Tab-separated table of C-alpha atoms in Angstrom:
chain	number	residue	atom	x	y	z
A	171	MET	CA	12.132	14.808	3.781
A	172	ALA	CA	15.323	16.299	5.138
A	173	ASN	CA	18.246	13.911	5.705
A	174	LEU	CA	16.572	10.847	4.236
A	175	PRO	CA	18.945	8.796	2.072
A	176	ASP	CA	18.128	9.174	-1.641
A	177	PRO	CA	17.349	5.475	-2.253
A	178	ILE	CA	14.755	5.565	0.535
A	179	GLN	CA	13.305	8.815	-0.680
A	180	ASN	CA	13.033	7.485	-4.224
A	181	ALA	CA	11.341	4.285	-3.144
A	182	ALA	CA	8.915	6.231	-0.889
A	183	ALA	CA	8.098	8.602	-3.766
A	184	ALA	CA	7.393	5.559	-5.948
A	185	PHE	CA	4.991	4.018	-3.472
A	186	ASP	CA	3.340	7.379	-2.967
A	187	ILE	CA	1.799	7.286	-6.453
A	188	LEU	CA	-0.313	4.189	-5.616
A	189	PRO	CA	-3.995	4.769	-5.037
A	190	GLY	CA	-4.803	5.194	-1.336
A	191	VAL	CA	-1.165	5.217	-0.299
A	192	GLY	CA	-0.115	8.441	1.461
A	193	PRO	CA	3.468	9.704	2.147
A	194	ARG	CA	3.571	8.066	5.595
A	195	ALA	CA	2.574	4.572	4.372
A	196	ALA	CA	4.918	5.021	1.394
A	197	LEU	CA	7.825	5.733	3.688
A	198	ARG	CA	6.810	2.792	5.888
A	199	TYR	CA	6.894	0.454	2.850
A	200	ALA	CA	10.318	1.756	1.824
A	201	TYR	CA	11.734	1.165	5.317
A	202	PHE	CA	10.075	-2.257	5.489
A	203	LEU	CA	11.839	-3.286	2.301
A	204	VAL	CA	15.180	-2.037	3.646
A	205	THR	CA	14.821	-4.679	6.381
A	206	GLN	CA	14.130	-7.465	3.860
A	207	PRO	CA	16.731	-9.676	2.242
A	208	LYS	CA	18.220	-8.152	-0.872
A	209	GLU	CA	16.720	-10.919	-3.086
A	210	VAL	CA	13.177	-10.026	-1.933
A	211	VAL	CA	13.628	-6.411	-2.961
A	212	GLU	CA	15.243	-7.417	-6.272
A	213	ARG	CA	12.379	-9.803	-7.021
A	214	PHE	CA	9.954	-6.928	-6.322
A	215	SER	CA	11.869	-4.679	-8.704
A	216	ARG	CA	11.886	-7.342	-11.410
A	217	ALA	CA	8.156	-7.961	-11.009
A	218	LEU	CA	7.466	-4.320	-11.788
A	219	GLN	CA	9.884	-4.321	-14.697
A	220	GLY	CA	7.886	-7.291	-15.967
A	221	LEU	CA	4.712	-5.266	-15.786
A	222	ALA	CA	6.261	-2.496	-17.759
A	223	ASP	CA	7.710	-4.856	-20.389
A	224	LYS	CA	5.149	-7.555	-20.877
A	225	ILE	CA	1.643	-6.220	-20.305
A	226	ARG	CA	-0.522	-5.305	-23.330
A	227	THR	CA	-4.247	-5.539	-24.076
A	228	CYS	CA	-5.918	-8.541	-25.664
A	229	ASP	CA	-7.059	-7.506	-29.190
A	230	THR	CA	-10.203	-9.588	-28.797
A	231	CYS	CA	-11.588	-8.781	-25.362
A	232	GLY	CA	-9.482	-5.764	-24.379
A	233	GLN	CA	-8.289	-7.075	-20.988
A	234	TRP	CA	-4.719	-6.575	-19.750
A	235	SER	CA	-2.675	-9.614	-20.578
A	236	ASP	CA	0.829	-10.763	-21.431
A	237	ARG	CA	-0.408	-12.171	-24.763
A	238	SER	CA	-3.071	-11.592	-27.382
A	239	PRO	CA	-5.433	-13.361	-27.589
A	240	CYS	CA	-5.401	-13.662	-23.801
A	241	SER	CA	-5.639	-17.000	-22.070
A	242	ILE	CA	-9.428	-16.810	-21.814
A	243	CYS	CA	-10.007	-15.783	-25.412
A	244	ALA	CA	-7.610	-18.501	-26.562
A	245	ASP	CA	-9.245	-21.250	-24.471
A	246	PRO	CA	-11.361	-23.515	-26.718
A	247	ALA	CA	-13.097	-24.920	-23.653
A	248	ARG	CA	-14.838	-21.578	-22.891
A	249	ASP	CA	-18.410	-21.284	-23.954
A	250	GLN	CA	-18.588	-19.338	-27.227
A	251	SER	CA	-22.248	-18.512	-26.962
A	252	ILE	CA	-22.164	-16.218	-23.974
A	253	LEU	CA	-20.260	-12.951	-23.534
A	254	CYS	CA	-19.824	-11.065	-20.226
A	255	VAL	CA	-19.319	-7.319	-20.531
A	256	VAL	CA	-17.318	-5.721	-17.731
A	257	ALA	CA	-16.084	-2.228	-17.123
A	258	THR	CA	-12.417	-2.979	-16.377
A	259	SER	CA	-9.889	-5.870	-16.439
A	260	PRO	CA	-9.932	-6.459	-12.635
A	261	ASP	CA	-13.710	-7.039	-12.890
A	262	ILE	CA	-12.910	-10.173	-14.917
A	263	ARG	CA	-11.106	-11.629	-11.935
A	264	SER	CA	-14.139	-10.970	-9.696
A	265	VAL	CA	-16.382	-12.861	-12.152
A	266	GLU	CA	-13.862	-15.623	-12.610
A	267	ASP	CA	-13.598	-16.076	-8.821
A	268	THR	CA	-17.299	-17.012	-8.705
A	269	GLY	CA	-16.657	-20.102	-10.815
A	270	VAL	CA	-20.155	-19.670	-12.232
A	271	PHE	CA	-19.347	-18.122	-15.613
A	272	LYS	CA	-17.622	-20.150	-18.377
A	273	GLY	CA	-18.046	-17.798	-21.336
A	274	ARG	CA	-15.805	-15.028	-22.679
A	275	TYR	CA	-15.419	-11.307	-21.837
A	276	HIS	CA	-15.525	-7.870	-23.301
A	277	VAL	CA	-13.838	-4.977	-21.429
A	278	LEU	CA	-15.627	-1.661	-21.917
A	279	GLY	CA	-12.909	0.494	-20.391
A	280	GLY	CA	-15.277	2.076	-17.878
A	281	THR	CA	-18.897	3.176	-17.571
A	282	LEU	CA	-20.809	6.083	-19.074
A	283	ASP	CA	-20.793	9.319	-17.115
A	284	PRO	CA	-21.132	12.360	-19.421
A	285	ILE	CA	-20.482	14.818	-16.554
A	286	GLU	CA	-17.030	13.250	-16.048
A	287	GLY	CA	-16.447	13.246	-19.811
A	288	ARG	CA	-17.031	9.468	-20.120
A	289	THR	CA	-19.067	9.482	-23.302
A	290	PRO	CA	-19.838	6.398	-25.479
A	291	ASP	CA	-16.867	7.013	-27.802
A	292	THR	CA	-14.424	6.793	-24.839
A	293	LEU	CA	-15.626	3.180	-24.277
A	294	THR	CA	-15.273	0.115	-26.559
A	295	ILE	CA	-19.007	-0.077	-27.325
A	296	ALA	CA	-18.509	0.176	-31.076
A	297	LYS	CA	-15.991	-2.621	-30.838
A	298	LEU	CA	-18.532	-4.724	-28.873
A	299	VAL	CA	-21.117	-4.165	-31.580
A	300	SER	CA	-18.755	-5.188	-34.331
A	301	ARG	CA	-17.589	-8.222	-32.343
A	302	LEU	CA	-21.201	-9.329	-31.981
A	303	LYS	CA	-21.798	-8.803	-35.707
A	304	SER	CA	-18.788	-10.930	-36.658
A	305	THR	CA	-19.395	-13.645	-34.015
A	306	PRO	CA	-22.876	-15.076	-34.645
A	307	SER	CA	-22.212	-17.830	-32.100
A	308	ILE	CA	-22.827	-15.333	-29.283
A	309	THR	CA	-26.495	-15.591	-28.254
A	310	GLU	CA	-26.367	-13.998	-24.845
A	311	VAL	CA	-24.650	-10.912	-23.405
A	312	ILE	CA	-24.451	-10.361	-19.650
A	313	LEU	CA	-23.864	-6.756	-18.636
A	314	ALA	CA	-21.830	-7.178	-15.406
A	315	LEU	CA	-21.518	-3.495	-14.434
A	316	ASP	CA	-21.581	-1.669	-11.129
A	317	ALA	CA	-24.957	-1.343	-9.419
A	318	ASP	CA	-24.872	2.466	-9.481
A	319	VAL	CA	-26.125	5.259	-11.791
A	320	PRO	CA	-23.225	5.114	-14.317
A	321	GLY	CA	-23.688	1.322	-14.419
A	322	ASP	CA	-27.413	1.619	-15.035
A	323	VAL	CA	-26.941	4.292	-17.728
A	324	THR	CA	-24.353	2.165	-19.469
A	325	CYS	CA	-26.641	-0.921	-19.378
A	326	LEU	CA	-29.532	1.068	-20.942
A	327	TYR	CA	-27.242	2.512	-23.603
A	328	ILE	CA	-25.795	-0.835	-24.624
A	329	ARG	CA	-29.160	-2.564	-24.633
A	330	LYS	CA	-30.322	0.152	-27.054
A	331	GLN	CA	-27.302	-0.482	-29.335
A	332	LEU	CA	-28.060	-4.211	-29.382
A	333	GLU	CA	-31.809	-3.943	-30.037
A	334	SER	CA	-31.464	-5.202	-33.626
A	335	PHE	CA	-29.410	-8.278	-32.622
A	336	PRO	CA	-31.042	-11.684	-32.005
A	337	ILE	CA	-29.249	-11.743	-28.671
A	338	LYS	CA	-30.534	-11.986	-25.090
A	339	VAL	CA	-29.169	-8.956	-23.215
A	340	MET	CA	-29.045	-9.752	-19.487
A	341	ARG	CA	-27.787	-7.877	-16.458
A	342	LEU	CA	-26.759	-8.878	-12.939
A	343	ALA	CA	-29.428	-9.472	-10.335
A	344	ARG	CA	-29.968	-6.933	-7.543
A	345	GLY	CA	-30.895	-7.813	-4.033
A	346	LEU	CA	-29.573	-8.548	-0.562
A	347	PRO	CA	-25.891	-9.420	-0.489
A	348	THR	CA	-25.188	-12.879	0.918
A	349	GLY	CA	-25.044	-12.764	4.726
A	350	ALA	CA	-26.919	-9.441	4.944
A	351	ALA	CA	-29.228	-8.747	7.828
A	352	LEU	CA	-32.594	-7.380	6.711
A	353	GLU	CA	-32.435	-4.885	9.594
A	354	TYR	CA	-29.395	-3.187	8.157
A	355	ALA	CA	-30.276	-3.321	4.451
A	356	ASP	CA	-30.781	0.113	2.933
A	357	ALA	CA	-34.167	0.938	1.356
A	358	HIS	CA	-32.872	0.846	-2.251
A	359	THR	CA	-31.364	-2.582	-1.865
A	360	LEU	CA	-34.447	-3.931	-0.146
A	361	ALA	CA	-36.705	-2.421	-2.833
A	362	ASP	CA	-34.567	-4.131	-5.512
A	363	ALA	CA	-34.745	-7.404	-3.540
A	364	LEU	CA	-38.569	-7.155	-3.383
A	365	ARG	CA	-38.928	-6.329	-7.066
A	366	GLY	CA	-36.634	-9.215	-7.982
A	367	ARG	CA	-38.322	-11.766	-5.623
A	368	ARG	CA	-38.150	-15.377	-6.707
A	369	GLU	CA	-40.117	-18.502	-5.899
A	370	GLN	CA	-38.728	-20.395	-2.910
B	144	MET	CA	-5.731	-16.289	-9.114
B	145	ALA	CA	-6.941	-18.268	-12.107
B	146	ASN	CA	-6.317	-16.681	-15.541
B	147	LEU	CA	-4.387	-13.678	-14.310
B	148	PRO	CA	-1.392	-12.829	-16.516
B	149	ASP	CA	1.919	-13.816	-14.877
B	150	PRO	CA	3.350	-10.268	-14.823
B	151	ILE	CA	0.292	-9.003	-12.954
B	152	GLN	CA	0.365	-11.978	-10.559
B	153	ASN	CA	4.065	-11.403	-9.862
B	154	ALA	CA	3.596	-7.742	-9.163
B	155	ALA	CA	0.576	-8.432	-6.913
B	156	ALA	CA	2.594	-11.081	-5.025
B	157	ALA	CA	5.351	-8.534	-4.521
B	158	PHE	CA	3.041	-5.848	-3.139
B	159	ASP	CA	1.402	-8.505	-0.939
B	160	ILE	CA	4.506	-8.715	1.288
B	161	LEU	CA	4.188	-5.116	2.433
B	162	PRO	CA	2.915	-4.544	5.964
B	163	GLY	CA	-0.824	-3.905	6.036
B	164	VAL	CA	-1.271	-4.670	2.356
B	165	GLY	CA	-3.619	-7.605	1.662
B	166	PRO	CA	-4.080	-9.566	-1.595
B	167	ARG	CA	-6.944	-7.325	-2.782
B	168	ALA	CA	-4.965	-4.087	-2.336
B	169	ALA	CA	-1.877	-5.723	-3.843
B	170	LEU	CA	-3.815	-6.651	-6.982
B	171	ARG	CA	-5.282	-3.151	-7.131
B	172	TYR	CA	-1.785	-1.667	-7.035
B	173	ALA	CA	-0.627	-4.029	-9.802
B	174	TYR	CA	-3.596	-3.063	-12.006
B	175	PHE	CA	-3.075	0.598	-11.246
B	176	LEU	CA	0.548	0.417	-12.451
B	177	VAL	CA	-0.578	-1.317	-15.633
B	178	THR	CA	-2.555	1.852	-16.456
B	179	GLN	CA	0.458	4.086	-15.882
B	180	PRO	CA	3.010	5.155	-18.521
B	181	LYS	CA	5.811	2.624	-18.924
B	182	GLU	CA	8.409	5.150	-17.644
B	183	VAL	CA	6.575	5.519	-14.341
B	184	VAL	CA	6.649	1.750	-13.733
B	185	GLU	CA	10.270	1.551	-14.774
B	186	ARG	CA	11.187	4.346	-12.419
B	187	PHE	CA	9.404	2.491	-9.619
B	188	SER	CA	11.348	-0.666	-10.463
B	189	ARG	CA	14.636	1.205	-10.475
B	190	ALA	CA	13.866	2.874	-7.153
B	191	LEU	CA	13.454	-0.569	-5.522
B	192	GLN	CA	16.644	-1.834	-7.183
B	193	GLY	CA	18.379	1.279	-5.668
B	194	LEU	CA	17.138	0.200	-2.261
B	195	ALA	CA	18.597	-3.253	-2.707
B	196	ASP	CA	21.901	-2.005	-4.026
B	197	LYS	CA	22.673	1.155	-2.064
B	198	ILE	CA	21.232	0.957	1.461
B	199	ARG	CA	23.542	0.008	4.323
B	200	THR	CA	23.730	1.026	7.976
B	201	CYS	CA	25.789	3.958	9.280
B	202	ASP	CA	28.672	2.546	11.313
B	203	THR	CA	28.378	5.408	13.818
B	204	CYS	CA	24.666	5.786	14.583
B	205	GLY	CA	23.241	2.587	13.000
B	206	GLN	CA	20.569	4.239	10.851
B	207	TRP	CA	19.829	3.061	7.316
B	208	SER	CA	21.741	5.229	4.885
B	209	ASP	CA	23.420	5.145	1.460
B	210	ARG	CA	26.736	6.072	3.048
B	211	SER	CA	28.681	5.669	6.281
B	212	PRO	CA	29.001	7.960	8.171
B	213	CYS	CA	25.463	9.004	7.273
B	214	SER	CA	24.684	12.592	6.336
B	215	ILE	CA	23.736	13.458	9.978
B	216	CYS	CA	26.861	11.893	11.522
B	217	ALA	CA	28.990	13.560	8.890
B	218	ASP	CA	27.447	17.018	9.345
B	219	PRO	CA	29.953	19.234	11.373
B	220	ALA	CA	27.059	21.685	12.096
B	221	ARG	CA	25.218	19.204	14.243
B	222	ASP	CA	25.552	19.660	18.039
B	223	GLN	CA	28.192	17.178	19.299
B	224	SER	CA	27.145	17.449	22.908
B	225	ILE	CA	23.710	15.847	22.678
B	226	LEU	CA	22.658	12.393	21.497
B	227	CYS	CA	19.095	11.235	20.761
B	228	VAL	CA	18.519	7.486	21.242
B	229	VAL	CA	15.723	6.113	19.051
B	230	ALA	CA	14.403	2.591	18.521
B	231	THR	CA	14.477	2.493	14.648
B	232	SER	CA	15.655	4.515	11.660
B	233	PRO	CA	12.214	5.912	10.731
B	234	ASP	CA	11.990	7.419	14.231
B	235	ILE	CA	14.873	9.697	13.197
B	236	ARG	CA	12.728	11.219	10.547
B	237	SER	CA	9.951	11.913	13.079
B	238	VAL	CA	12.386	13.716	15.349
B	239	GLU	CA	13.994	15.612	12.453
B	240	ASP	CA	10.566	16.780	11.291
B	241	THR	CA	10.108	18.665	14.563
B	242	GLY	CA	12.999	20.930	13.708
B	243	VAL	CA	13.738	21.131	17.433
B	244	PHE	CA	16.684	18.709	17.759
B	245	LYS	CA	20.048	19.540	16.301
B	246	GLY	CA	22.239	16.858	17.839
B	247	ARG	CA	23.099	13.345	16.640
B	248	TYR	CA	21.403	9.950	16.930
B	249	HIS	CA	21.866	6.408	18.064
B	250	VAL	CA	19.592	3.666	16.694
B	251	LEU	CA	18.919	0.908	19.230
B	252	GLY	CA	17.314	-1.494	16.793
B	253	GLY	CA	14.121	-1.847	18.877
B	254	THR	CA	13.015	-1.801	22.483
B	255	LEU	CA	13.370	-4.392	25.242
B	256	ASP	CA	10.620	-6.993	25.543
B	257	PRO	CA	12.002	-10.276	27.068
B	258	ILE	CA	8.701	-12.101	26.358
B	259	GLU	CA	9.192	-11.406	22.653
B	260	GLY	CA	12.860	-12.374	22.901
B	261	ARG	CA	14.032	-8.772	22.638
B	262	THR	CA	16.772	-8.970	25.319
B	263	PRO	CA	19.532	-6.263	25.828
B	264	ASP	CA	22.028	-8.169	23.636
B	265	THR	CA	19.664	-7.930	20.628
B	266	LEU	CA	19.897	-4.137	20.812
B	267	THR	CA	22.902	-1.829	20.293
B	268	ILE	CA	23.075	-0.824	23.967
B	269	ALA	CA	26.718	-2.022	24.366
B	270	LYS	CA	27.564	-0.014	21.301
B	271	LEU	CA	25.848	3.044	22.829
B	272	VAL	CA	27.926	2.654	26.026
B	273	SER	CA	31.180	2.403	24.151
B	274	ARG	CA	30.215	5.344	21.933
B	275	LEU	CA	29.626	7.487	25.024
B	276	LYS	CA	32.930	6.331	26.530
B	277	SER	CA	34.878	7.308	23.430
B	278	THR	CA	33.008	10.556	22.796
B	279	PRO	CA	33.418	12.703	25.918
B	280	SER	CA	31.877	15.675	24.143
B	281	ILE	CA	28.429	14.109	24.704
B	282	THR	CA	26.913	15.528	27.869
B	283	GLU	CA	23.224	14.785	27.345
B	284	VAL	CA	21.337	11.677	26.154
B	285	ILE	CA	17.641	11.953	25.199
B	286	LEU	CA	15.821	8.604	25.255
B	287	ALA	CA	13.229	9.150	22.511
B	288	LEU	CA	11.342	5.884	22.819
B	289	ASP	CA	7.689	4.839	22.551
B	290	ALA	CA	5.463	5.830	25.459
B	291	ASP	CA	4.544	2.200	26.232
B	292	VAL	CA	5.790	-0.555	28.552
B	293	PRO	CA	8.698	-1.744	26.376
B	294	GLY	CA	9.744	1.889	25.888
B	295	ASP	CA	9.639	2.466	29.702
B	296	VAL	CA	11.569	-0.716	30.392
B	297	THR	CA	14.219	0.193	27.875
B	298	CYS	CA	14.618	3.745	29.330
B	299	LEU	CA	15.062	2.281	32.815
B	300	TYR	CA	17.620	-0.273	31.600
B	301	ILE	CA	19.660	2.289	29.658
B	302	ARG	CA	19.588	4.800	32.555
B	303	LYS	CA	21.037	2.036	34.757
B	304	GLN	CA	23.843	1.325	32.227
B	305	LEU	CA	24.754	5.017	32.122
B	306	GLU	CA	24.723	5.630	35.885
B	307	SER	CA	28.526	5.955	36.096
B	308	PHE	CA	28.722	8.509	33.239
B	309	PRO	CA	28.729	12.241	33.881
B	310	ILE	CA	25.829	12.573	31.444
B	311	LYS	CA	22.331	13.925	31.826
B	312	VAL	CA	19.909	11.115	30.794
B	313	MET	CA	16.625	12.634	29.686
B	314	ARG	CA	13.454	11.163	28.270
B	315	LEU	CA	10.530	12.651	26.285
B	316	ALA	CA	7.776	14.448	28.156
B	317	ARG	CA	4.416	12.817	28.614
B	318	GLY	CA	1.150	14.685	28.567
B	319	LEU	CA	-1.768	15.767	26.370
B	320	PRO	CA	-1.055	15.584	22.662
B	321	THR	CA	-1.364	18.963	20.933
B	322	GLY	CA	-4.994	19.641	19.987
B	323	ALA	CA	-6.337	17.045	22.413
B	324	ALA	CA	-9.665	17.656	24.177
B	325	LEU	CA	-9.447	17.065	27.876
B	326	GLU	CA	-12.823	15.293	27.735
B	327	TYR	CA	-11.450	12.542	25.546
B	328	ALA	CA	-8.018	12.105	27.149
B	329	ASP	CA	-7.531	8.677	28.661
B	330	ALA	CA	-6.804	8.499	32.401
B	331	HIS	CA	-3.138	7.442	31.959
B	332	THR	CA	-2.424	10.347	29.667
B	333	LEU	CA	-4.150	12.834	31.951
B	334	ALA	CA	-2.337	11.412	35.000
B	335	ASP	CA	0.981	11.844	33.153
B	336	ALA	CA	-0.015	15.406	32.210
B	337	LEU	CA	-0.833	16.236	35.867
B	338	ARG	CA	2.418	14.759	37.197
B	339	GLY	CA	4.410	16.643	34.549
B	340	ARG	CA	2.568	19.990	35.045
B	341	ARG	CA	4.612	23.130	34.339
B	342	GLU	CA	4.357	26.783	35.299
B	343	GLN	CA	2.178	28.802	32.963
């Protein structure tokens, strides 16, 4: 990057670490910010400093938050009888956006994939078990994990761990995504949709 | 964005202003940074603060720089007889990356497009003319503008302004991009390549 001013190079190098952002896009972002009012760039800088300073994990559910317990765990209006197990913090937002779930969460920290070194002890499964032991109000656990092989393996493993609990262990339904055309559905999805068929 | 911690929401809102970055990608970037070491996020924050504090335009060529004259204008090794006119600062980097050009630059600030309100007085064309008047060492101007209609219009307009100067006014060649298959070249490009044919 010959002859680029240091501040622009530094900003481009910073953007370059983001997932899916290459050197060209990173440089474009840096140049874009140069054209913005100084306050906008300073607000951006402060927002990132805020991330570095204020984000921690919730001791109860494990999600990223600026406080512990997080706003969901601390909310007395949330249903105490039902727990949704997700792989990562951003998954909580996806579930919240549905407006359908009013219980609490547990963040696993990923899914099992022994080939990638993601063994049970790298996840918070033991913490989930002890949380269920110490919270008898929980009568249902929903495993809201990806619909792929690591997701399936993780569901099976957790179900095994919870066998001795008087708890319903549920997982997300599989089938056609809303708006899907039958013609373009892949065979696996359609097979799942057939197996999971419901009365009209 | 119900129940998202403020620091994550603020960071996502900051990323959301970048060109081509939507709310989903912005949130992904924010969550990605949360998983990074604190130093990485702080360095990112400081890099943006550096942009806000240190970037100005070079009084000579008009490019974004942390000093004026910029490192190119201040470099006595650069060829003083040839000036490359570009639309924006990032274009300088593209030309520099070729390693072919050793002269200096002039940043127009865009290209002419009256429909979009980009009239000659919104560009630094008057500044270019006075720079050429006061710098008799410049004997050649290369118009390195986009190969589209606004680029063409701008080239024609500038050539007109420079008619009375004893200066060669050149523009970039048009033709097949390196690596292009003739089969897939569009008719305009191929027509340009035929008109601009050269001896083998």
